[in-house]
Amino acid sequence: MAQQSDSQAALLEVRGVHKRFGLNEVLKGIDLTIESGQVLAMIGGNGAGKSTLMKILMGIYHQDEGTVAIKGQTLTALTPSRAMKAGIYMVPQEPLIFAHMSIEDNVLIGFQGSRGELSGKLGEVYERIGCTIDLTRLGMTLSIAEQQMVELLRGLMRHSQVLILDEPTSSLTFDEVQTLFRLVRDLKAHGIGIIYITHRMAEVFEIADRICIMSDGRITLEGPTADFTRAMLVQALLPPGTHA
């Protein structure tokens, strides 16, 4: 499943990834790098190729060309279970929550092992990220932000190294957004890399270390957040030949 690893390699490396559906080339040579403890904001309109790229990382689709590597290990024949085992986890926009189960049961469902060991491991993850939610609460009582926390706990219980957050603040209040940002900063401090998909420019400049813009299956702009202004990003998102 993997080639030789390199301790100095980036956390996640995507190189020359192409994807076609019939005659439609959706990804046209994607190169992407994420270091440990880095937040990469990904911006792009509908049809840019973001969802296809994320599905390749999650093992739902297979690229036609190119490679995906975690810490220098090239991942081949990815499936969703293999992607999670390799350390890639996507927090969905609509978390899967079982209404009549406790938060703890919601997180631990599907895991193998003794309940005592799993609960102990969950307690360690819970403390590490400073979670304050009562794990005995039922799923039906959770806000959208708390549901996202359940998904994050699911990912961290799987030792995820790369977390994909897809428009995570679309249904959050201001206070919930700030709570999420504090959690993201804590995850960064623990070396976790984050792909943060958003269309909200203010969030990009508050939370991201690097920015990439996708358009028509390509990354058309990429670099440190400090190198860009909001006007530059808006211009980059305009159709070719359009001037702000």
Tab-separated table of C-alpha atoms in Angstrom:
chain	number	residue	atom	x	y	z
A	1	MET	CA	0.000	0.000	0.000
A	2	ALA	CA	2.905	2.354	0.605
A	3	GLN	CA	6.347	3.184	-0.660
A	4	GLN	CA	9.339	4.118	1.482
A	5	SER	CA	8.679	6.870	4.016
A	6	ASP	CA	10.779	9.921	4.759
A	7	SER	CA	10.784	11.465	8.218
A	8	GLN	CA	11.402	14.869	6.637
A	9	ALA	CA	8.513	14.550	4.180
A	10	ALA	CA	5.478	16.799	4.324
A	11	LEU	CA	2.436	15.570	6.194
A	12	LEU	CA	0.335	15.392	3.014
A	13	GLU	CA	1.595	15.605	-0.558
A	14	VAL	CA	-0.609	15.501	-3.644
A	15	ARG	CA	1.324	15.384	-6.908
A	16	GLY	CA	0.047	15.578	-10.480
A	17	VAL	CA	-3.456	14.339	-9.704
A	18	HIS	CA	-5.829	14.093	-12.659
A	19	LYS	CA	-9.400	12.818	-12.665
A	20	ARG	CA	-11.730	12.329	-15.593
A	21	PHE	CA	-15.342	11.306	-15.806
A	22	GLY	CA	-15.807	10.202	-19.379
A	23	LEU	CA	-14.618	13.083	-21.548
A	24	ASN	CA	-14.869	15.571	-18.707
A	25	GLU	CA	-11.493	16.265	-17.061
A	26	VAL	CA	-12.421	17.465	-13.573
A	27	LEU	CA	-8.914	17.644	-12.067
A	28	LYS	CA	-6.106	18.798	-14.346
A	29	GLY	CA	-2.892	18.183	-12.466
A	30	ILE	CA	-3.270	19.080	-8.787
A	31	ASP	CA	-0.147	19.659	-6.663
A	32	LEU	CA	-0.731	20.299	-2.978
A	33	THR	CA	1.366	20.151	0.190
A	34	ILE	CA	0.353	20.401	3.832
A	35	GLU	CA	2.828	20.391	6.695
A	36	SER	CA	2.156	19.142	10.217
A	37	GLY	CA	0.287	21.719	12.283
A	38	GLN	CA	-0.768	23.739	9.243
A	39	VAL	CA	-4.196	24.989	8.161
A	40	LEU	CA	-4.702	25.223	4.406
A	41	ALA	CA	-7.760	27.220	3.370
A	42	MET	CA	-9.210	25.969	0.085
A	43	ILE	CA	-11.469	28.316	-1.853
A	44	GLY	CA	-13.267	27.788	-5.136
A	45	GLY	CA	-16.641	28.030	-6.782
A	46	ASN	CA	-18.994	25.204	-7.706
A	47	GLY	CA	-17.362	22.921	-10.248
A	48	ALA	CA	-13.830	23.944	-9.302
A	49	GLY	CA	-12.951	20.358	-8.378
A	50	LYS	CA	-12.729	20.670	-4.577
A	51	SER	CA	-15.218	17.892	-3.844
A	52	THR	CA	-13.616	15.533	-6.348
A	53	LEU	CA	-10.183	16.122	-4.830
A	54	MET	CA	-11.494	15.508	-1.312
A	55	LYS	CA	-13.197	12.287	-2.451
A	56	ILE	CA	-9.869	11.105	-3.865
A	57	LEU	CA	-8.165	11.827	-0.545
A	58	MET	CA	-10.944	9.914	1.229
A	59	GLY	CA	-10.653	6.914	-1.100
A	60	ILE	CA	-14.127	7.367	-2.571
A	61	TYR	CA	-12.730	8.111	-6.049
A	62	HIS	CA	-9.434	6.920	-7.558
A	63	GLN	CA	-7.287	9.385	-9.491
A	64	ASP	CA	-6.411	8.568	-13.098
A	65	GLU	CA	-2.892	9.944	-12.687
A	66	GLY	CA	-0.747	11.254	-9.857
A	67	THR	CA	0.014	10.315	-6.263
A	68	VAL	CA	-1.152	10.986	-2.717
A	69	ALA	CA	1.334	10.531	0.129
A	70	ILE	CA	1.247	10.810	3.922
A	71	LYS	CA	4.654	11.536	5.492
A	72	GLY	CA	6.397	10.220	2.414
A	73	GLN	CA	4.324	7.048	2.132
A	74	THR	CA	2.552	6.863	-1.208
A	75	LEU	CA	-1.005	5.620	-0.712
A	76	THR	CA	-2.270	3.233	-3.361
A	77	ALA	CA	-5.624	1.559	-3.992
A	78	LEU	CA	-7.254	3.825	-1.426
A	79	THR	CA	-10.641	2.957	-0.014
A	80	PRO	CA	-12.478	4.977	2.660
A	81	SER	CA	-11.320	2.556	5.360
A	82	ARG	CA	-7.722	2.659	4.144
A	83	ALA	CA	-7.782	6.458	3.977
A	84	MET	CA	-8.946	6.638	7.580
A	85	LYS	CA	-6.316	4.103	8.604
A	86	ALA	CA	-3.684	6.250	6.867
A	87	GLY	CA	-4.831	9.218	8.945
A	88	ILE	CA	-7.199	11.165	6.664
A	89	TYR	CA	-10.638	12.041	8.028
A	90	MET	CA	-13.328	14.332	6.655
A	91	VAL	CA	-15.783	16.056	8.972
A	92	PRO	CA	-19.019	16.152	6.948
A	93	GLN	CA	-21.190	19.242	6.659
A	94	GLU	CA	-24.060	17.207	8.087
A	95	PRO	CA	-22.670	14.984	10.859
A	96	LEU	CA	-24.207	11.543	11.347
A	97	ILE	CA	-25.676	11.665	14.844
A	98	PHE	CA	-27.823	8.989	16.456
A	99	ALA	CA	-30.466	10.953	18.334
A	100	HIS	CA	-31.160	8.476	21.145
A	101	MET	CA	-27.541	7.574	21.855
A	102	SER	CA	-25.167	9.384	24.187
A	103	ILE	CA	-22.271	11.388	22.789
A	104	GLU	CA	-19.884	8.699	24.001
A	105	ASP	CA	-21.868	5.994	22.219
A	106	ASN	CA	-22.087	8.160	19.100
A	107	VAL	CA	-18.303	8.519	19.026
A	108	LEU	CA	-17.423	4.911	19.831
A	109	ILE	CA	-19.883	3.181	17.521
A	110	GLY	CA	-18.033	0.982	15.041
A	111	PHE	CA	-14.825	0.692	17.060
A	112	GLN	CA	-13.429	-2.704	18.010
A	113	GLY	CA	-12.137	-3.383	21.520
A	114	SER	CA	-13.291	-3.450	25.089
A	115	ARG	CA	-15.605	-0.676	26.213
A	116	GLY	CA	-13.291	0.203	29.074
A	117	GLU	CA	-10.266	0.661	26.812
A	118	LEU	CA	-12.242	2.676	24.275
A	119	SER	CA	-13.737	4.918	26.966
A	120	GLY	CA	-10.286	5.506	28.412
A	121	LYS	CA	-8.892	6.422	25.011
A	122	LEU	CA	-11.823	8.760	24.380
A	123	GLY	CA	-11.193	10.412	27.745
A	124	GLU	CA	-7.578	11.092	26.731
A	125	VAL	CA	-8.620	12.627	23.403
A	126	TYR	CA	-11.366	14.607	25.154
A	127	GLU	CA	-8.917	16.154	27.595
A	128	ARG	CA	-6.254	16.792	24.962
A	129	ILE	CA	-8.499	19.048	22.906
A	130	GLY	CA	-10.107	20.713	25.910
A	131	CYS	CA	-13.596	19.412	25.173
A	132	THR	CA	-16.209	20.383	27.763
A	133	ILE	CA	-19.328	18.635	26.445
A	134	ASP	CA	-21.015	16.174	28.800
A	135	LEU	CA	-20.464	12.813	27.099
A	136	THR	CA	-23.673	11.400	28.623
A	137	ARG	CA	-25.895	13.849	26.709
A	138	LEU	CA	-28.121	12.407	24.013
A	139	GLY	CA	-27.500	13.154	20.356
A	140	MET	CA	-30.887	14.837	20.008
A	141	THR	CA	-29.783	17.607	22.412
A	142	LEU	CA	-26.712	18.687	20.442
A	143	SER	CA	-26.283	21.923	18.536
A	144	ILE	CA	-24.663	21.859	15.073
A	145	ALA	CA	-21.358	22.911	16.632
A	146	GLU	CA	-21.570	20.078	19.182
A	147	GLN	CA	-22.406	17.603	16.424
A	148	GLN	CA	-19.234	18.699	14.640
A	149	MET	CA	-17.336	18.089	17.857
A	150	VAL	CA	-18.626	14.508	17.829
A	151	GLU	CA	-17.277	14.064	14.298
A	152	LEU	CA	-13.919	15.560	15.302
A	153	LEU	CA	-13.736	13.159	18.228
A	154	ARG	CA	-14.467	10.287	15.829
A	155	GLY	CA	-11.594	11.408	13.640
A	156	LEU	CA	-9.150	11.907	16.509
A	157	MET	CA	-10.047	8.494	17.947
A	158	ARG	CA	-8.763	7.114	14.634
A	159	HIS	CA	-5.428	8.937	15.082
A	160	SER	CA	-6.220	11.206	12.149
A	161	GLN	CA	-3.293	13.296	10.943
A	162	VAL	CA	-5.169	15.243	8.266
A	163	LEU	CA	-8.638	16.609	8.994
A	164	ILE	CA	-10.840	17.961	6.213
A	165	LEU	CA	-13.383	20.567	7.343
A	166	ASP	CA	-15.945	21.337	4.625
A	167	GLU	CA	-17.641	24.720	5.180
A	168	PRO	CA	-17.633	24.006	8.937
A	169	THR	CA	-19.097	27.358	10.011
A	170	SER	CA	-22.006	27.529	7.569
A	171	SER	CA	-24.578	26.830	10.318
A	172	LEU	CA	-22.727	28.167	13.367
A	173	THR	CA	-23.332	31.222	15.516
A	174	PHE	CA	-20.527	33.727	16.106
A	175	ASP	CA	-19.700	32.193	19.500
A	176	GLU	CA	-19.701	28.683	18.027
A	177	VAL	CA	-17.340	29.817	15.264
A	178	GLN	CA	-14.927	31.171	17.870
A	179	THR	CA	-15.122	27.860	19.754
A	180	LEU	CA	-14.329	25.998	16.544
A	181	PHE	CA	-11.368	28.281	15.844
A	182	ARG	CA	-9.970	27.653	19.327
A	183	LEU	CA	-10.247	23.923	18.679
A	184	VAL	CA	-8.531	24.252	15.289
A	185	ARG	CA	-5.639	26.130	16.907
A	186	ASP	CA	-5.324	23.392	19.523
A	187	LEU	CA	-5.297	20.706	16.835
A	188	LYS	CA	-2.548	22.631	15.019
A	189	ALA	CA	-0.510	22.690	18.225
A	190	HIS	CA	-0.717	18.891	18.258
A	191	GLY	CA	0.662	18.647	14.714
A	192	ILE	CA	-2.572	17.895	12.900
A	193	GLY	CA	-2.896	19.282	9.381
A	194	ILE	CA	-6.235	20.752	8.353
A	195	ILE	CA	-7.803	21.386	4.959
A	196	TYR	CA	-10.345	24.113	5.622
A	197	ILE	CA	-12.819	24.502	2.756
A	198	THR	CA	-14.668	27.807	2.916
A	199	HIS	CA	-16.001	30.741	0.936
A	200	ARG	CA	-15.783	33.178	3.852
A	201	MET	CA	-12.788	35.453	3.339
A	202	ALA	CA	-12.718	36.763	6.906
A	203	GLU	CA	-12.281	33.225	8.217
A	204	VAL	CA	-9.436	32.571	5.815
A	205	PHE	CA	-7.370	35.407	7.227
A	206	GLU	CA	-8.199	34.486	10.821
A	207	ILE	CA	-7.490	30.766	10.785
A	208	ALA	CA	-5.389	29.762	7.749
A	209	ASP	CA	-1.607	29.515	7.422
A	210	ARG	CA	-1.775	29.004	3.673
A	211	ILE	CA	-4.376	29.590	0.974
A	212	CYS	CA	-5.126	27.862	-2.288
A	213	ILE	CA	-7.742	28.758	-4.848
A	214	MET	CA	-9.144	26.103	-7.162
A	215	SER	CA	-10.737	26.947	-10.487
A	216	ASP	CA	-11.681	24.657	-13.368
A	217	GLY	CA	-9.779	21.684	-11.979
A	218	ARG	CA	-6.557	23.548	-11.257
A	219	ILE	CA	-4.966	25.347	-8.344
A	220	THR	CA	-4.651	28.848	-9.728
A	221	LEU	CA	-3.205	30.562	-6.649
A	222	GLU	CA	-1.385	29.175	-3.611
A	223	GLY	CA	0.862	30.529	-0.889
A	224	PRO	CA	1.175	31.842	2.674
A	225	THR	CA	-1.854	33.768	3.897
A	226	ALA	CA	0.364	36.740	4.723
A	227	ASP	CA	1.189	37.132	1.014
A	228	PHE	CA	-2.400	37.953	0.041
A	229	THR	CA	-5.076	40.541	0.592
A	230	ARG	CA	-8.797	39.991	0.382
A	231	ALA	CA	-8.883	41.960	-2.884
A	232	MET	CA	-6.269	39.627	-4.369
A	233	LEU	CA	-8.348	36.588	-3.490
A	234	VAL	CA	-11.524	38.087	-4.884
A	235	GLN	CA	-9.697	38.917	-8.123
A	236	ALA	CA	-8.317	35.383	-8.329
A	237	LEU	CA	-11.822	33.946	-8.029
A	238	LEU	CA	-13.190	35.972	-10.935
A	239	PRO	CA	-13.570	34.259	-14.317
A	240	PRO	CA	-10.574	34.612	-16.668
A	241	GLY	CA	-10.511	37.955	-18.448
A	242	THR	CA	-12.605	39.640	-15.760
A	243	HIS	CA	-11.173	42.671	-13.989
A	244	ALA	CA	-12.198	43.803	-10.531
